[in-house]
PDB file of C-alpha atoms and ligand atoms in Angstrom:
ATOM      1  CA  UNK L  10     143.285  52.854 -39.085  1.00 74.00           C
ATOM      2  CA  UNK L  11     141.426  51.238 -35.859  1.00 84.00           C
ATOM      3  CA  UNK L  12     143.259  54.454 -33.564  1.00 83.00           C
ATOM      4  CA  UNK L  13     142.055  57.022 -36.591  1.00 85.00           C
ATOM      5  CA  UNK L  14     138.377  55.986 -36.048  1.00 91.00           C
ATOM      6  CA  UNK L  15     138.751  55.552 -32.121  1.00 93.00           C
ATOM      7  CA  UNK L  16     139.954  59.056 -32.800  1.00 91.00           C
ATOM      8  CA  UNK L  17     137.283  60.343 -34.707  1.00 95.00           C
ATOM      9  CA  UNK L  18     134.381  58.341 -32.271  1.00 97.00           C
ATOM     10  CA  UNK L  19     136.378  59.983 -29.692  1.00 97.00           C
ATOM     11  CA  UNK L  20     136.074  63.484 -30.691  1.00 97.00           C
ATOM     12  CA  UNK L  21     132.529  63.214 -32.138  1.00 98.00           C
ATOM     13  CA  UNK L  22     131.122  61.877 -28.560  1.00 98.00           C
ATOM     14  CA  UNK L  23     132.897  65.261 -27.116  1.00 97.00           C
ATOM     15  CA  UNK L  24     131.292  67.300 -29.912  1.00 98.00           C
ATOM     16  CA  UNK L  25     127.801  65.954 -29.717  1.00 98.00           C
ATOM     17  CA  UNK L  26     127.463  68.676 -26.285  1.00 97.00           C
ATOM     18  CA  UNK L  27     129.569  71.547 -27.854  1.00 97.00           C
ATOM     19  CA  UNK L  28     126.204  73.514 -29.265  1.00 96.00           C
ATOM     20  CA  UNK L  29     124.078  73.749 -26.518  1.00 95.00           C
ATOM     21  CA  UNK L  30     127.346  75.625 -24.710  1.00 95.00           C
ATOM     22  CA  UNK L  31     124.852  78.638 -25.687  1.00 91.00           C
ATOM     23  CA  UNK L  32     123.465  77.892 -22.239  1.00 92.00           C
ATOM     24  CA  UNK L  33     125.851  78.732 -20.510  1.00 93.00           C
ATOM     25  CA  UNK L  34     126.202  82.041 -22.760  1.00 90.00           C
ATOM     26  CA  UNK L  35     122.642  82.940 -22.195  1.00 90.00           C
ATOM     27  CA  UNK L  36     123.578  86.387 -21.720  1.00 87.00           C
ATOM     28  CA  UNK L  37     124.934  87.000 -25.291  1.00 88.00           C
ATOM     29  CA  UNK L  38     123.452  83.525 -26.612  1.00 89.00           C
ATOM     30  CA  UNK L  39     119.643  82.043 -26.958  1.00 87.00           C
ATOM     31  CA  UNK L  40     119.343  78.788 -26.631  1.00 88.00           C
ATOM     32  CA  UNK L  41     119.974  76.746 -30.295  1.00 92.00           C
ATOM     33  CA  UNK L  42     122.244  80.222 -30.660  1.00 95.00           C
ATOM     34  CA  UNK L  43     122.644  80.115 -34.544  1.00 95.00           C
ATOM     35  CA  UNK L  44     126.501  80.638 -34.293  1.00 95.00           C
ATOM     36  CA  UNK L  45     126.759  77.350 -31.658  1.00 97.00           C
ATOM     37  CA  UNK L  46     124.099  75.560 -33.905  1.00 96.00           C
ATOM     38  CA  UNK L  47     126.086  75.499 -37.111  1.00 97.00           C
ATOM     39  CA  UNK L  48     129.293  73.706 -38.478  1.00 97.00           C
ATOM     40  CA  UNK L  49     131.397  77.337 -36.818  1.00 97.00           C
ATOM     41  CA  UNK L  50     132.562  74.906 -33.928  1.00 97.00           C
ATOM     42  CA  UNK L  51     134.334  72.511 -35.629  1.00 97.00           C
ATOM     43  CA  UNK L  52     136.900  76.063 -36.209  1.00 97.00           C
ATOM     44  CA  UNK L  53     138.347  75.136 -32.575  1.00 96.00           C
ATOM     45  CA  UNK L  54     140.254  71.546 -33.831  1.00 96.00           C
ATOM     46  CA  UNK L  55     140.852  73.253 -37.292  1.00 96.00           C
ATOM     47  CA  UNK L  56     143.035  76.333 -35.732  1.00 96.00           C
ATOM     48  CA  UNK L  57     144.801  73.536 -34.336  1.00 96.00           C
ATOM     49  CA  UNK L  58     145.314  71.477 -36.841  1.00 95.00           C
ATOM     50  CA  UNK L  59     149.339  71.595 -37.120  1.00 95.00           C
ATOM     51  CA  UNK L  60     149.722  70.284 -34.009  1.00 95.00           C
ATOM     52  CA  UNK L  61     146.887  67.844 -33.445  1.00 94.00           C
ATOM     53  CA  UNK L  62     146.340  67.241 -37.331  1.00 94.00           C
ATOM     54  CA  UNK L  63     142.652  67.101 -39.131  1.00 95.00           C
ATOM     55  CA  UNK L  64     141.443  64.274 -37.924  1.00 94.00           C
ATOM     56  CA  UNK L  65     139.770  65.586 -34.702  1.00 96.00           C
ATOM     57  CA  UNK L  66     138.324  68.002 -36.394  1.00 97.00           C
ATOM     58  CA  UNK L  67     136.383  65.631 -38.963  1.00 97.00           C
ATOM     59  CA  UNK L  68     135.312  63.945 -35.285  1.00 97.00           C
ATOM     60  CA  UNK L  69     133.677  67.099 -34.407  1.00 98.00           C
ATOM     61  CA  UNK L  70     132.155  67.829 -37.850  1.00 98.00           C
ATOM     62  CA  UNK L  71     130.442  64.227 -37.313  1.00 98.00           C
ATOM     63  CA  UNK L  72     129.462  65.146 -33.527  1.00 98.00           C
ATOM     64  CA  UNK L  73     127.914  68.260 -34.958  1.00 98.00           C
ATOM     65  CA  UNK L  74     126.367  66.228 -37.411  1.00 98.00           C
ATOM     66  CA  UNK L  75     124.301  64.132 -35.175  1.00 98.00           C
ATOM     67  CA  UNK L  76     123.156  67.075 -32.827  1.00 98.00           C
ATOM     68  CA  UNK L  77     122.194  69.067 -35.599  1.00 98.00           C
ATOM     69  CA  UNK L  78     120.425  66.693 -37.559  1.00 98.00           C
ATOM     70  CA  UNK L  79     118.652  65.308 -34.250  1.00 97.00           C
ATOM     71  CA  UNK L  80     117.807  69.428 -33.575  1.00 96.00           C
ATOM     72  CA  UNK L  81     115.999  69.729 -36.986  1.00 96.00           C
ATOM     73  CA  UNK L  82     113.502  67.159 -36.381  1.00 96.00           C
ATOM     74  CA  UNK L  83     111.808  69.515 -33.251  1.00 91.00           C
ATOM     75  CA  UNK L  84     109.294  72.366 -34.509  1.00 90.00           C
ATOM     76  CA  UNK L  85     110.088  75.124 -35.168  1.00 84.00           C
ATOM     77  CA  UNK L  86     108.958  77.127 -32.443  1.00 88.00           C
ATOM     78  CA  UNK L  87     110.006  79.021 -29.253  1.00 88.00           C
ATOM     79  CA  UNK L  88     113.385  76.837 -27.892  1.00 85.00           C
ATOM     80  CA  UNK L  89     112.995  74.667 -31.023  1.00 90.00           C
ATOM     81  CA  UNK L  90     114.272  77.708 -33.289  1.00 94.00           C
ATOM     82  CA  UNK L  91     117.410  79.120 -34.200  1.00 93.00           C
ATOM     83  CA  UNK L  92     118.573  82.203 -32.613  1.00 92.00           C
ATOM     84  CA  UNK L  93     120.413  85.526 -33.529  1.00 93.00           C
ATOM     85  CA  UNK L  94     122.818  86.154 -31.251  1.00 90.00           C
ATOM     86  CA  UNK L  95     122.553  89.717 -28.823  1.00 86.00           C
ATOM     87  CA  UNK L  96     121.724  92.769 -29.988  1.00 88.00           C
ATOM     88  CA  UNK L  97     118.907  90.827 -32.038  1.00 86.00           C
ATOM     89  CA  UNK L  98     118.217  88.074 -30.016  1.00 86.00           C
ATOM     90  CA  UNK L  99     115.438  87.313 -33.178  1.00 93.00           C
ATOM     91  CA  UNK L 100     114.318  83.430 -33.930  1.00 91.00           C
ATOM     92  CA  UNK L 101     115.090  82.589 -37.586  1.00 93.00           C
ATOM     93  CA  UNK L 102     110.991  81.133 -37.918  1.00 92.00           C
ATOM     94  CA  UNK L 103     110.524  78.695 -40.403  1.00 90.00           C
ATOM     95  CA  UNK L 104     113.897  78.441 -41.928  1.00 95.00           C
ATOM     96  CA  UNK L 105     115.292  77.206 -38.323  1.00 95.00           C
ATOM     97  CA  UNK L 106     114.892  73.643 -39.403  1.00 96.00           C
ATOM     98  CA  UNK L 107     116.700  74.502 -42.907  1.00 96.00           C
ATOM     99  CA  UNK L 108     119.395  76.092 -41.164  1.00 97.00           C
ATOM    100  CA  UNK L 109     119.902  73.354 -38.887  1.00 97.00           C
ATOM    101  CA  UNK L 110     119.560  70.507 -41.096  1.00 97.00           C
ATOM    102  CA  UNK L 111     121.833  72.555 -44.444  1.00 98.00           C
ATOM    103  CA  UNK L 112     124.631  72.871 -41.675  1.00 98.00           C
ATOM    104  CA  UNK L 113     124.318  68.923 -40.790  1.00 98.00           C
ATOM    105  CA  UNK L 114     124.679  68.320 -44.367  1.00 98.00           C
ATOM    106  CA  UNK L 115     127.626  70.749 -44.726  1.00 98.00           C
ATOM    107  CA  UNK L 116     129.663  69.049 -41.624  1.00 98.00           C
ATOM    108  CA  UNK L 117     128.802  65.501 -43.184  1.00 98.00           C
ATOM    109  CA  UNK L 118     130.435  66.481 -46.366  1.00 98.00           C
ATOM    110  CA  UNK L 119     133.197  68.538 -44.653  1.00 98.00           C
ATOM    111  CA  UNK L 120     133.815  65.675 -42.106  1.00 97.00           C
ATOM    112  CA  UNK L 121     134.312  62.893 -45.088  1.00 96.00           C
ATOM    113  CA  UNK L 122     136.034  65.187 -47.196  1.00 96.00           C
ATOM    114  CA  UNK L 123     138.594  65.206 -44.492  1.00 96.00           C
ATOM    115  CA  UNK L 124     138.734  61.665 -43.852  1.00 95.00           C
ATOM    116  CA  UNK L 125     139.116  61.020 -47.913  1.00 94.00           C
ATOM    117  CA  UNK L 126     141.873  62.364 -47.651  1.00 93.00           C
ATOM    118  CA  UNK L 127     143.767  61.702 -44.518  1.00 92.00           C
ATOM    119  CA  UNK L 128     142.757  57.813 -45.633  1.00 88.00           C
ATOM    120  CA  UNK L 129     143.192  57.148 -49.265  1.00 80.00           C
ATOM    121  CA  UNK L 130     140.566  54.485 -50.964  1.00 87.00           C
ATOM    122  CA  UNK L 131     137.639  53.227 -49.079  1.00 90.00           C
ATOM    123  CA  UNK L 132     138.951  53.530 -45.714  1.00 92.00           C
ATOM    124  CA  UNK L 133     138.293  56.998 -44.778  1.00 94.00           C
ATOM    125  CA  UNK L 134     134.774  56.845 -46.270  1.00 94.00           C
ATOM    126  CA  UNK L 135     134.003  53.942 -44.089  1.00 95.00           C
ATOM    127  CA  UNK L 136     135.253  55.000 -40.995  1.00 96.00           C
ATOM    128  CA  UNK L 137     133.007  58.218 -41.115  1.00 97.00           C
ATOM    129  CA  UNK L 138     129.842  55.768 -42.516  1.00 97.00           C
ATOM    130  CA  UNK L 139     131.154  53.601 -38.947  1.00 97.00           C
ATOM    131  CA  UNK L 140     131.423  56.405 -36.307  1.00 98.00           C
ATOM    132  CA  UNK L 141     128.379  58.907 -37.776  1.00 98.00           C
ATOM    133  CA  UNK L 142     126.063  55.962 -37.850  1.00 98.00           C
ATOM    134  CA  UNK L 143     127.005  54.747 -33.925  1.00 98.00           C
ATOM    135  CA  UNK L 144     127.384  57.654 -32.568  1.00 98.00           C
ATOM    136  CA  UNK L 145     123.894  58.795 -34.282  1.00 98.00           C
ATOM    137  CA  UNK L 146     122.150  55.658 -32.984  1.00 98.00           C
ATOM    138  CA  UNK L 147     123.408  56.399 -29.481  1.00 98.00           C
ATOM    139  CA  UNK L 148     122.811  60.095 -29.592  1.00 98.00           C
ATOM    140  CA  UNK L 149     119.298  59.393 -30.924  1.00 98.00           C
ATOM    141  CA  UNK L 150     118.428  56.646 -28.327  1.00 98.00           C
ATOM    142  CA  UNK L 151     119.935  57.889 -25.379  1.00 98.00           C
ATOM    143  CA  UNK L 152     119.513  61.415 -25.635  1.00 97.00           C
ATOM    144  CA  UNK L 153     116.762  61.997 -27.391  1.00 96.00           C
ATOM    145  CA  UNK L 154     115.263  58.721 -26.197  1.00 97.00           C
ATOM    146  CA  UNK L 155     113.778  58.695 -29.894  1.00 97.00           C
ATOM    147  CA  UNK L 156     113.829  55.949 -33.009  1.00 97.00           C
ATOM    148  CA  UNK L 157     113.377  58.785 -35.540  1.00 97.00           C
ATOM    149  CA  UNK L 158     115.980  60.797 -34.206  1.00 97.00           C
ATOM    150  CA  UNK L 159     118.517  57.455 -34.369  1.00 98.00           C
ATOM    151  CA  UNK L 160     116.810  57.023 -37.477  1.00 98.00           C
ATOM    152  CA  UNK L 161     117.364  60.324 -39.149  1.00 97.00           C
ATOM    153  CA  UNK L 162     120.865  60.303 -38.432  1.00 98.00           C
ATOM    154  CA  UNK L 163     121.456  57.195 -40.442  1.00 98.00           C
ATOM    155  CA  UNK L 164     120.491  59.083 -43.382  1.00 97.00           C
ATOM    156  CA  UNK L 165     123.968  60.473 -44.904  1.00 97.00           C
ATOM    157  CA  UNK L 166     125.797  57.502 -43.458  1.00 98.00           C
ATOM    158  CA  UNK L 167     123.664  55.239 -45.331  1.00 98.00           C
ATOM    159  CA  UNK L 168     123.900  57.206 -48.518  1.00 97.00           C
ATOM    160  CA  UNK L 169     127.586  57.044 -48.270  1.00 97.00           C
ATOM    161  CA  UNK L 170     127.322  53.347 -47.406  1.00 97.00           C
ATOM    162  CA  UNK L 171     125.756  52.560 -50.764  1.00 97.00           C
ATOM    163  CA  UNK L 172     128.260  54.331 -52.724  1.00 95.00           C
ATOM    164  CA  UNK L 173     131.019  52.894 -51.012  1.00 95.00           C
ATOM    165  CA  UNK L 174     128.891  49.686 -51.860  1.00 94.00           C
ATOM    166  CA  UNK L 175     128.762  50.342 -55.219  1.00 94.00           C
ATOM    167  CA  UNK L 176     132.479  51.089 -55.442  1.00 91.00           C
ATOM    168  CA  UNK L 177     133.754  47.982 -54.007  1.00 92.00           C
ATOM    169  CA  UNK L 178     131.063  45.907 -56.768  1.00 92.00           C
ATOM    170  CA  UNK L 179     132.502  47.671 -59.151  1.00 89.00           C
ATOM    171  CA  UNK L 180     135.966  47.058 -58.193  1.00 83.00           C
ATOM    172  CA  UNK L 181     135.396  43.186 -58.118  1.00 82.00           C
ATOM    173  CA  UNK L 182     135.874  41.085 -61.051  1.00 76.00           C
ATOM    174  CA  UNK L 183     132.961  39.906 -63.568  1.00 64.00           C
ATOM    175  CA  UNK L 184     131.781  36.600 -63.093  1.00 55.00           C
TER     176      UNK L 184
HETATM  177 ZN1   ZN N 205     120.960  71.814 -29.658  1.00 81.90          ZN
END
Protein backbone atom coordinates (compact mmCIF):
# COMPACT_ATOMS: atom_id res chain seq x y z
CA UNK A 1 0.00 0.00 0.00
CA UNK A 2 2.86 2.64 1.16
CA UNK A 3 4.61 2.01 -2.78
CA UNK A 4 0.78 2.41 -4.32
CA UNK A 5 0.49 5.93 -2.77
CA UNK A 6 4.32 6.83 -3.32
CA UNK A 7 3.09 5.84 -6.74
CA UNK A 8 0.21 7.85 -7.04
CA UNK A 9 2.15 11.17 -5.14
CA UNK A 10 4.64 10.32 -7.67
CA UNK A 11 2.67 10.64 -10.73
CA UNK A 12 0.39 13.46 -9.48
CA UNK A 13 3.63 15.82 -8.76
CA UNK A 14 4.54 14.98 -12.65
CA UNK A 15 0.95 15.78 -13.67
CA UNK A 16 0.48 18.98 -11.77
CA UNK A 17 2.78 20.71 -15.09
CA UNK A 18 1.17 18.52 -17.87
CA UNK A 19 -1.65 21.42 -18.81
CA UNK A 20 0.19 24.34 -19.26
CA UNK A 21 2.28 22.06 -22.07
CA UNK A 22 -0.17 24.40 -24.27
CA UNK A 23 2.79 26.76 -24.08
CA UNK A 24 4.84 25.17 -25.72
CA UNK A 25 1.97 24.45 -28.44
CA UNK A 26 1.21 28.07 -28.76
CA UNK A 27 0.97 27.71 -32.34
CA UNK A 28 -2.08 25.32 -32.37
CA UNK A 29 -2.77 25.91 -28.47
CA UNK A 30 -3.78 29.22 -26.26
CA UNK A 31 -2.68 29.27 -23.17
CA UNK A 32 -5.29 27.26 -20.50
CA UNK A 33 -5.92 25.37 -24.17
CA UNK A 34 -9.33 23.71 -23.25
CA UNK A 35 -8.12 20.22 -24.53
CA UNK A 36 -4.73 20.51 -22.03
CA UNK A 37 -7.07 22.08 -19.32
CA UNK A 38 -9.42 19.15 -18.90
CA UNK A 39 -9.24 15.50 -17.47
CA UNK A 40 -8.11 14.45 -21.71
CA UNK A 41 -4.45 14.06 -20.26
CA UNK A 42 -4.84 11.59 -17.91
CA UNK A 43 -5.60 9.36 -21.65
CA UNK A 44 -1.59 9.10 -21.86
CA UNK A 45 -1.20 6.52 -18.50
CA UNK A 46 -4.67 5.00 -19.45
CA UNK A 47 -3.45 3.78 -23.16
CA UNK A 48 -0.89 2.30 -21.13
CA UNK A 49 -2.47 0.77 -18.69
CA UNK A 50 -1.58 -3.08 -19.49
CA UNK A 51 1.74 -2.55 -19.01
CA UNK A 52 2.10 0.04 -16.28
CA UNK A 53 -1.45 -0.79 -14.72
CA UNK A 54 -4.14 2.06 -13.49
CA UNK A 55 -2.61 3.30 -10.84
CA UNK A 56 -0.50 6.07 -12.51
CA UNK A 57 -3.14 7.12 -14.17
CA UNK A 58 -5.41 7.85 -10.96
CA UNK A 59 -1.88 9.89 -9.98
CA UNK A 60 -2.42 12.04 -12.89
CA UNK A 61 -6.22 12.41 -12.53
CA UNK A 62 -5.24 13.82 -8.89
CA UNK A 63 -2.31 16.08 -10.44
CA UNK A 64 -4.92 17.39 -12.81
CA UNK A 65 -7.06 17.82 -10.02
CA UNK A 66 -5.04 20.28 -8.14
CA UNK A 67 -4.03 22.43 -11.28
CA UNK A 68 -7.40 22.63 -12.37
CA UNK A 69 -9.06 23.40 -9.33
CA UNK A 70 -6.16 26.01 -8.43
CA UNK A 71 -6.92 27.45 -12.36
CA UNK A 72 -10.65 28.06 -11.54
CA UNK A 73 -10.12 30.33 -8.75
CA UNK A 74 -8.39 33.20 -11.40
CA UNK A 75 -11.06 35.44 -13.37
CA UNK A 76 -12.19 34.76 -16.01
CA UNK A 77 -10.57 36.93 -18.33
CA UNK A 78 -7.86 37.19 -21.06
CA UNK A 79 -5.03 34.24 -19.91
CA UNK A 80 -7.42 33.35 -17.05
CA UNK A 81 -9.96 31.72 -19.68
CA UNK A 82 -10.27 28.63 -21.41
CA UNK A 83 -9.32 28.38 -24.93
CA UNK A 84 -10.54 26.70 -28.24
CA UNK A 85 -7.92 25.26 -29.81
CA UNK A 86 -6.75 26.68 -33.72
CA UNK A 87 -8.90 27.39 -36.22
CA UNK A 88 -11.07 29.15 -33.37
CA UNK A 89 -8.66 30.18 -31.07
CA UNK A 90 -12.16 31.67 -29.11
CA UNK A 91 -12.11 32.07 -25.02
CA UNK A 92 -15.00 30.05 -23.52
CA UNK A 93 -16.10 33.64 -21.29
CA UNK A 94 -17.84 33.00 -18.31
CA UNK A 95 -18.19 29.31 -18.35
CA UNK A 96 -14.14 29.06 -18.25
CA UNK A 97 -14.27 28.71 -14.52
CA UNK A 98 -17.19 25.95 -14.88
CA UNK A 99 -15.24 24.16 -17.30
CA UNK A 100 -12.25 24.14 -15.29
CA UNK A 101 -13.60 23.44 -12.01
CA UNK A 102 -16.57 20.42 -13.63
CA UNK A 103 -13.30 18.74 -15.08
CA UNK A 104 -11.50 18.91 -11.45
CA UNK A 105 -14.50 17.33 -10.12
CA UNK A 106 -14.64 14.70 -12.91
CA UNK A 107 -10.74 13.63 -12.37
CA UNK A 108 -11.45 13.56 -8.46
CA UNK A 109 -14.15 11.08 -8.98
CA UNK A 110 -12.35 9.27 -11.85
CA UNK A 111 -9.05 9.23 -9.81
CA UNK A 112 -10.87 7.49 -6.56
CA UNK A 113 -12.93 5.42 -8.60
CA UNK A 114 -9.71 3.91 -9.71
CA UNK A 115 -8.11 3.62 -6.49
CA UNK A 116 -11.55 1.86 -5.02
CA UNK A 117 -10.87 -0.50 -6.88
CA UNK A 118 -7.27 -1.32 -7.31
CA UNK A 119 -7.52 -1.14 -3.15
CA UNK A 120 -10.54 -2.82 -1.77
CA UNK A 121 -12.12 -1.19 1.65
CA UNK A 122 -10.90 2.05 2.97
CA UNK A 123 -7.52 1.95 1.67
CA UNK A 124 -7.81 3.24 -1.74
CA UNK A 125 -10.16 6.04 -0.60
CA UNK A 126 -7.59 7.18 1.82
CA UNK A 127 -4.68 7.13 -0.12
CA UNK A 128 -6.33 9.54 -2.76
CA UNK A 129 -7.86 11.79 0.49
CA UNK A 130 -3.61 11.51 1.51
CA UNK A 131 -1.88 12.42 -1.82
CA UNK A 132 -4.80 15.05 -3.31
CA UNK A 133 -4.73 16.89 -0.05
CA UNK A 134 -0.53 17.18 0.04
CA UNK A 135 0.03 17.57 -3.12
CA UNK A 136 -2.87 20.40 -3.17
CA UNK A 137 -1.33 22.14 -0.14
CA UNK A 138 2.04 22.19 -1.88
CA UNK A 139 0.75 23.09 -5.27
CA UNK A 140 -1.30 25.88 -3.65
CA UNK A 141 1.58 27.26 -1.45
CA UNK A 142 4.38 26.95 -3.59
CA UNK A 143 3.06 27.63 -6.82
CA UNK A 144 0.49 29.69 -6.47
CA UNK A 145 2.04 31.15 -3.33
CA UNK A 146 -1.77 31.33 -2.19
CA UNK A 147 -3.85 29.97 1.14
CA UNK A 148 -7.09 29.85 -0.92
CA UNK A 149 -5.66 28.06 -3.63
CA UNK A 150 -4.15 25.28 -0.87
CA UNK A 151 -7.38 25.81 0.57
CA UNK A 152 -9.65 25.08 -2.31
CA UNK A 153 -7.97 22.03 -3.10
CA UNK A 154 -8.79 20.49 0.22
CA UNK A 155 -12.28 20.63 -0.74
CA UNK A 156 -13.05 17.01 -2.37
CA UNK A 157 -10.37 15.46 -0.20
CA UNK A 158 -12.09 16.61 2.79
CA UNK A 159 -15.48 15.54 1.59
CA UNK A 160 -14.14 12.15 1.00
CA UNK A 161 -12.41 12.29 4.39
CA UNK A 162 -15.72 12.57 6.20
CA UNK A 163 -17.28 9.76 4.48
CA UNK A 164 -14.51 7.59 4.95
CA UNK A 165 -15.03 8.97 8.61
CA UNK A 166 -18.32 8.06 8.77
CA UNK A 167 -17.65 4.57 7.42
CA UNK A 168 -15.11 3.52 9.82
CA UNK A 169 -17.85 4.92 12.93
CA UNK A 170 -20.10 2.97 11.52
CA UNK A 171 -18.05 -0.03 11.25
CA UNK A 172 -17.08 0.13 15.04
CA UNK A 173 -19.05 -1.50 17.62
CA UNK A 174 -21.89 0.28 19.86
CA UNK A 175 -20.89 1.20 23.14
ZN1 LIG B 1 -3.07 26.03 -16.12
Amino acid sequence: MIWRTAVLAAIACLFLAVPDVDLMLLSLLHHRSILTHSALPALIPLLFRRRIGLMPAAGALIGLYVHLICDALSPAVGFGQVWLPAPFKMPLGGLSRLWLAGNAALCFLLAQGICRRLSPGLAGPAAVVLVSAGVGIFYGLVNERSILSAAVCLIFPGLLGLSIRRRLLRKLPSA
